[in-house]
Amino acid sequence: MHSLLLPLEQKSEVLSHNSGSLLLRMASQPLVDRLELKIIHGVPLIHYFANNFAEVERFQARPDDLLVSTYSKSGTTLLSEILEMLYHDGDTEKCGRDVIVKRVPFIDLAIPGEETGAQLAARTPSPRILKTHLPVQILPKSFWEKNCKIIYVARNAKDVAVSFFHFYLISKVHPEPGTWQEFLDKFMAGKVSYGSWYNHVTDWWEKAQKNPRILYMFYEDMLKDRRREIRKVATFLGKDLDDELLEKTVSHTSFKKMKANPMSNYDGVHPIIVDTSIGPFMRKGVTGDWKNYFTVAQNERFDEDYARQMSGSTLHFCTEA
Ligand code: PPS
């Protein structure tokens, strides 16, 4: 597999109680990688994120916030970059003002010794684009109270599993992924960070059916017809979109351009979160890569289990390019 390349940072954690939850205080113990996930409200979360969850629960949304919500590896960064272009009228210099995790605060994010996503969001001027991977049940209440617009992006389970496996390898805030077979078993059992993909996509889907402030999108659609999907986003935002802005946005958010762009490819992010010296964050950016990883037996077992876990849902995915 791979080795833990990072020299450990000399920071420390002091656990203290805050509103009944454990809050991680930064002091002077090492920042340790590959810690086990920690269950919060029934959901396994990245250890450091879980320790800071009290702050996330207190998160103060603003009415003009736009929240990008996804299960991990489902097109968050692609949609975020599209939104940045729309918010800045296609000004690529403005979109290049900082790395994506600073431009679009990830409210769940917390590692000792670093500014948390919630803290970054608090000092970000409105209108904010924010990111979360939280299941709908544990989204901070404030987003509902302020009636914020939310765009949820879903991606087919097989490609998410493959992308997530590779992400575990380069993101050492996660536990060791084990072999591909072991990781796939954990994925199917919901024993990966943010829990069950099946529950995540279906619970957000149910919520979106009842709430017109939630736009539910698919990664595969963004790959197949980027123009149509960007128009859909602009309409949802009530944003004028002329052909010039549309074409600029399509071009700026191509996989090739984003992979080469240090402001969107996760180079420069704290290496315990994403270590692109081990492997790229922008890996392949296609639909159907799962065929290069699933054996026939794994695929049969997965399909059988999928039918069981997704039975009763009206949600359908495209798994072929
Ligand atoms: S994260 O860490 O959960 O926020 O990751 P996320 O951005 O949701 O998903 C990462 C996957 O999206 C692919 N990606 C893209 N695909 C097509 N076009 C563009 N522009 C693009 N940008 C990112 C990225 O490569 C990851 O998928 P895989 O399958 O691993 O390549």
XYZ file of C-alpha atoms and ligand atoms in Angstrom:
352
model
C 0.000 0.000 0.000
C 1.557 3.341 0.898
C 3.527 4.802 3.757
C 2.745 7.639 6.065
C 5.103 10.194 4.657
C 4.259 13.167 6.760
C 6.395 14.349 9.625
C 3.949 14.753 12.471
C 3.197 18.292 13.455
C 3.860 19.344 16.989
C 0.456 20.498 18.063
C -1.593 19.299 20.952
C -5.179 18.506 21.658
C -6.937 19.102 24.933
C -10.336 17.576 25.109
C -12.902 19.628 26.925
C -16.669 19.522 27.234
C -18.806 22.023 25.413
C -22.611 21.752 25.381
C -22.288 18.060 26.131
C -20.070 17.440 23.090
C -16.358 16.984 22.949
C -14.607 19.978 21.524
C -11.038 19.695 20.384
C -8.861 22.511 21.637
C -5.590 23.125 19.881
C -2.545 23.122 22.164
C 0.604 21.042 21.869
C 0.234 17.329 21.066
C 1.058 15.812 17.687
C -1.348 15.933 14.765
C -1.771 12.213 14.215
C -2.784 10.707 10.903
C -4.989 7.674 10.171
C -7.126 7.946 13.322
C -10.272 5.820 13.424
C -13.582 7.388 12.471
C -15.737 8.612 15.339
C -19.508 8.224 15.494
C -21.530 11.438 15.880
C -25.336 11.145 15.963
C -24.966 7.689 14.412
C -22.730 8.892 11.565
C -19.038 7.902 11.339
C -17.021 11.067 10.836
C -13.351 11.863 10.354
C -11.927 11.852 13.875
C -10.842 15.488 13.934
C -14.089 16.664 12.348
C -16.075 14.727 14.939
C -14.129 16.332 17.775
C -15.116 19.748 16.467
C -18.733 18.903 15.694
C -20.153 21.127 18.437
C -18.849 24.125 16.495
C -20.441 22.818 13.278
C -23.796 22.375 15.013
C -23.682 26.010 16.122
C -22.902 27.156 12.582
C -24.650 30.398 11.665
C -25.895 30.373 8.096
C -26.868 33.598 6.337
C -29.974 33.884 4.145
C -27.922 34.505 0.997
C -25.576 31.536 1.550
C -25.484 28.889 -1.129
C -24.594 25.455 0.207
C -22.978 22.790 -1.972
C -23.877 19.481 -0.404
C -22.541 16.123 -1.544
C -21.465 12.710 -0.419
C -17.654 12.716 -0.778
C -16.223 12.336 -4.294
C -19.411 13.277 -6.106
C -18.489 16.458 -7.965
C -18.211 19.023 -5.162
C -15.129 20.707 -6.575
C -16.487 20.792 -10.118
C -19.756 22.397 -9.023
C -17.906 24.803 -6.688
C -15.741 26.032 -9.560
C -18.814 26.438 -11.798
C -20.474 28.506 -9.062
C -17.361 30.621 -8.578
C -17.432 31.487 -12.283
C -21.124 32.416 -12.128
C -20.673 34.466 -8.942
C -17.729 36.355 -10.462
C -19.176 36.815 -13.963
C -16.486 34.664 -15.532
C -13.577 36.646 -14.091
C -10.908 33.915 -13.910
C -8.549 36.165 -11.972
C -11.094 36.535 -9.193
C -11.697 32.786 -9.287
C -7.933 32.297 -8.959
C -7.633 34.496 -5.857
C -7.065 31.498 -3.569
C -7.249 27.701 -3.329
C -10.717 26.198 -3.565
C -10.923 25.259 0.132
C -10.420 28.934 1.022
C -12.800 30.279 -1.618
C -15.550 27.798 -0.723
C -15.316 27.126 3.034
C -15.855 23.480 3.950
C -17.886 23.878 7.128
C -17.179 20.333 8.429
C -13.401 20.814 8.258
C -11.272 20.815 11.414
C -7.731 19.768 12.149
C -5.766 20.792 15.213
C -3.765 23.962 14.885
C -5.537 25.171 11.730
C -8.452 27.527 11.211
C -11.634 25.465 11.022
C -14.006 25.608 8.063
C -16.617 27.268 10.273
C -14.138 29.933 11.369
C -13.126 30.606 7.781
C -16.782 30.857 6.789
C -17.436 33.357 9.583
C -14.851 35.767 8.157
C -15.919 35.218 4.539
C -17.985 38.086 3.143
C -21.455 37.423 1.734
C -22.639 36.086 -0.572
C -20.892 32.881 0.485
C -20.628 29.558 -1.307
C -20.180 26.877 1.357
C -19.461 23.151 1.189
C -20.560 20.211 3.328
C -20.661 16.423 3.129
C -23.053 16.029 6.058
C -26.079 13.743 5.837
C -29.282 15.768 5.722
C -30.298 14.820 9.280
C -27.232 16.414 10.834
C -26.948 19.539 8.713
C -26.709 22.536 11.081
C -30.262 23.774 11.779
C -29.408 27.305 10.795
C -29.454 26.406 7.065
C -33.152 25.459 7.388
C -33.985 28.412 9.638
C -32.444 30.851 7.143
C -34.079 29.037 4.208
C -30.768 28.876 2.310
C -30.528 27.574 -1.218
C -28.743 24.242 -1.442
C -27.387 22.366 -4.446
C -26.911 18.660 -3.857
C -24.759 16.673 -6.298
C -24.978 12.890 -6.417
C -22.725 10.462 -8.297
C -23.205 6.772 -8.973
C -22.130 4.509 -6.127
C -19.569 2.453 -8.018
C -17.515 5.409 -9.229
C -17.833 7.053 -5.806
C -16.466 3.907 -4.162
C -13.454 3.824 -6.500
C -12.787 7.550 -6.168
C -13.204 7.370 -2.379
C -10.752 4.443 -2.131
C -8.104 6.528 -3.910
C -8.971 9.538 -1.786
C -8.452 7.556 1.425
C -4.927 6.827 0.163
C -4.041 10.504 -0.224
C -6.068 11.920 2.653
C -4.590 10.830 5.945
C -7.348 12.237 8.094
C -9.040 8.973 7.094
C -8.231 5.548 8.542
C -6.229 3.125 6.383
C -8.460 2.018 3.482
C -7.117 -1.566 3.468
C -7.244 -3.438 0.167
C -9.778 -2.486 -2.519
C -11.898 -5.491 -1.493
C -11.771 -4.448 2.159
C -12.640 -0.865 1.308
C -15.543 -1.918 -0.893
C -16.953 -4.007 1.960
C -16.707 -0.999 4.278
C -18.347 1.235 1.684
C -21.279 -1.149 1.258
C -21.672 -1.370 5.037
C -21.582 2.428 5.449
C -18.411 2.150 7.534
C -16.589 4.971 5.773
C -16.474 8.654 6.567
C -19.929 10.272 6.390
C -21.486 6.832 6.601
C -23.795 5.159 4.121
C -23.765 6.500 0.544
C -27.176 4.815 0.104
C -28.754 6.745 2.988
C -27.016 9.997 2.061
C -28.236 10.171 -1.536
C -31.758 8.916 -0.794
C -32.333 11.063 2.306
C -31.234 14.225 0.490
C -33.390 13.127 -2.487
C -36.477 12.838 -0.259
C -35.773 16.245 1.248
C -35.315 17.810 -2.202
C -38.706 16.467 -3.373
C -40.378 18.596 -0.711
C -38.143 21.647 -0.741
C -37.807 23.823 -3.873
C -34.806 25.564 -2.293
C -32.818 22.355 -2.946
C -31.593 21.604 -6.463
C -30.629 17.936 -6.845
C -28.069 17.312 -9.575
C -25.977 14.445 -10.914
C -22.245 14.371 -11.613
C -22.843 12.231 -14.693
C -25.130 14.920 -16.157
C -22.466 17.565 -15.589
C -20.049 15.427 -17.599
C -22.522 14.569 -20.334
C -24.031 18.004 -20.962
C -22.122 20.672 -19.068
C -23.939 23.544 -20.809
C -27.413 22.290 -19.903
C -26.388 21.723 -16.282
C -24.772 25.155 -15.947
C -27.964 26.728 -17.312
C -29.936 24.760 -14.722
C -27.715 26.115 -11.938
C -27.999 29.694 -13.237
C -31.801 29.442 -13.391
C -31.880 28.084 -9.842
C -29.766 31.031 -8.701
C -31.815 33.566 -10.677
C -28.623 34.558 -12.462
C -28.463 35.957 -16.016
C -26.284 33.768 -18.180
C -25.241 34.923 -21.625
C -23.392 32.748 -24.120
C -20.045 34.306 -23.302
C -20.295 33.513 -19.577
C -21.587 30.043 -20.365
C -18.680 29.255 -22.696
C -16.101 30.714 -20.302
C -17.534 28.611 -17.478
C -17.518 25.432 -19.574
C -13.919 26.014 -20.575
C -12.644 26.995 -17.106
C -14.197 23.930 -15.455
C -12.990 21.259 -17.874
C -11.208 18.421 -16.112
C -7.974 19.253 -17.946
C -8.008 22.913 -16.899
C -8.996 22.213 -13.305
C -6.341 19.516 -12.967
C -3.684 21.984 -14.148
C -5.008 24.810 -11.973
C -3.279 24.940 -8.553
C -6.257 26.918 -7.229
C -8.619 24.006 -7.886
C -6.472 20.847 -7.918
C -5.866 20.745 -4.141
C -2.115 21.348 -4.384
C -1.257 23.563 -1.440
C -3.924 22.159 0.871
C -2.650 20.886 4.235
C -1.148 17.468 3.360
C -2.954 15.590 6.127
C -6.194 16.597 4.374
C -5.005 15.930 0.827
C -1.423 14.897 0.013
C -1.132 15.294 -3.746
C 2.482 14.076 -3.596
C 1.012 10.561 -3.096
C -1.590 10.796 -5.855
C -3.689 13.415 -7.623
C -6.957 14.785 -6.242
C -8.032 15.297 -9.874
C -7.663 11.637 -10.699
C -9.665 10.706 -13.827
C -12.889 12.685 -13.816
C -14.912 10.179 -15.844
C -18.002 8.005 -15.532
C -17.480 4.253 -15.527
C -13.954 3.996 -14.123
C -15.394 1.408 -11.704
C -15.080 -1.158 -14.508
C -11.307 -1.011 -14.077
C -11.602 -2.004 -10.407
C -14.663 -4.175 -9.800
C -14.174 -7.876 -10.466
C -17.149 -9.744 -11.932
C -17.831 -11.275 -8.514
C -17.593 -7.918 -6.732
C -19.941 -6.390 -9.265
C -22.550 -9.122 -8.856
C -22.452 -8.867 -5.084
C -22.580 -5.098 -5.228
C -25.587 -5.074 -7.595
C -27.490 -7.496 -5.411
C -26.812 -5.493 -2.281
C -27.550 -2.221 -4.130
C -30.993 -3.442 -5.163
C -31.732 -4.241 -1.521
C -30.384 -0.971 -0.104
C -32.032 1.217 -2.756
C -35.350 -0.611 -2.925
C -38.224 1.784 -2.428
C -36.296 4.766 -3.746
C -37.222 6.540 -6.985
C -33.624 7.647 -7.407
C -31.788 6.326 -10.473
C -28.177 6.670 -11.492
C -26.211 6.392 -14.682
C -23.133 4.147 -14.303
C -21.946 4.186 -17.928
C -20.334 7.063 -19.830
S -14.410 15.855 -2.381
O -13.074 15.553 -1.820
O -15.418 14.959 -1.818
O -14.787 17.253 -2.258
O -14.267 15.481 -3.937
P -15.262 15.906 -5.104
O -14.828 17.189 -5.674
O -16.667 15.789 -4.658
O -15.035 14.745 -6.146
C -13.765 14.476 -6.712
C -14.023 13.742 -8.010
O -14.483 14.692 -9.001
C -13.592 14.682 -10.096
N -13.522 16.026 -10.703
C -13.940 16.296 -11.951
N -14.511 15.514 -12.888
C -14.792 16.067 -14.080
N -14.530 17.360 -14.380
C -13.958 18.189 -13.474
N -13.691 19.438 -13.781
C -13.652 17.655 -12.188
N -13.085 18.152 -11.062
C -13.012 17.143 -10.178
C -12.264 14.245 -9.501
O -11.364 13.832 -10.483
C -12.752 13.118 -8.579
O -13.181 11.971 -9.299
P -12.229 10.739 -9.691
O -13.142 9.666 -10.182
O -11.485 10.323 -8.469
O -11.336 11.253 -10.791
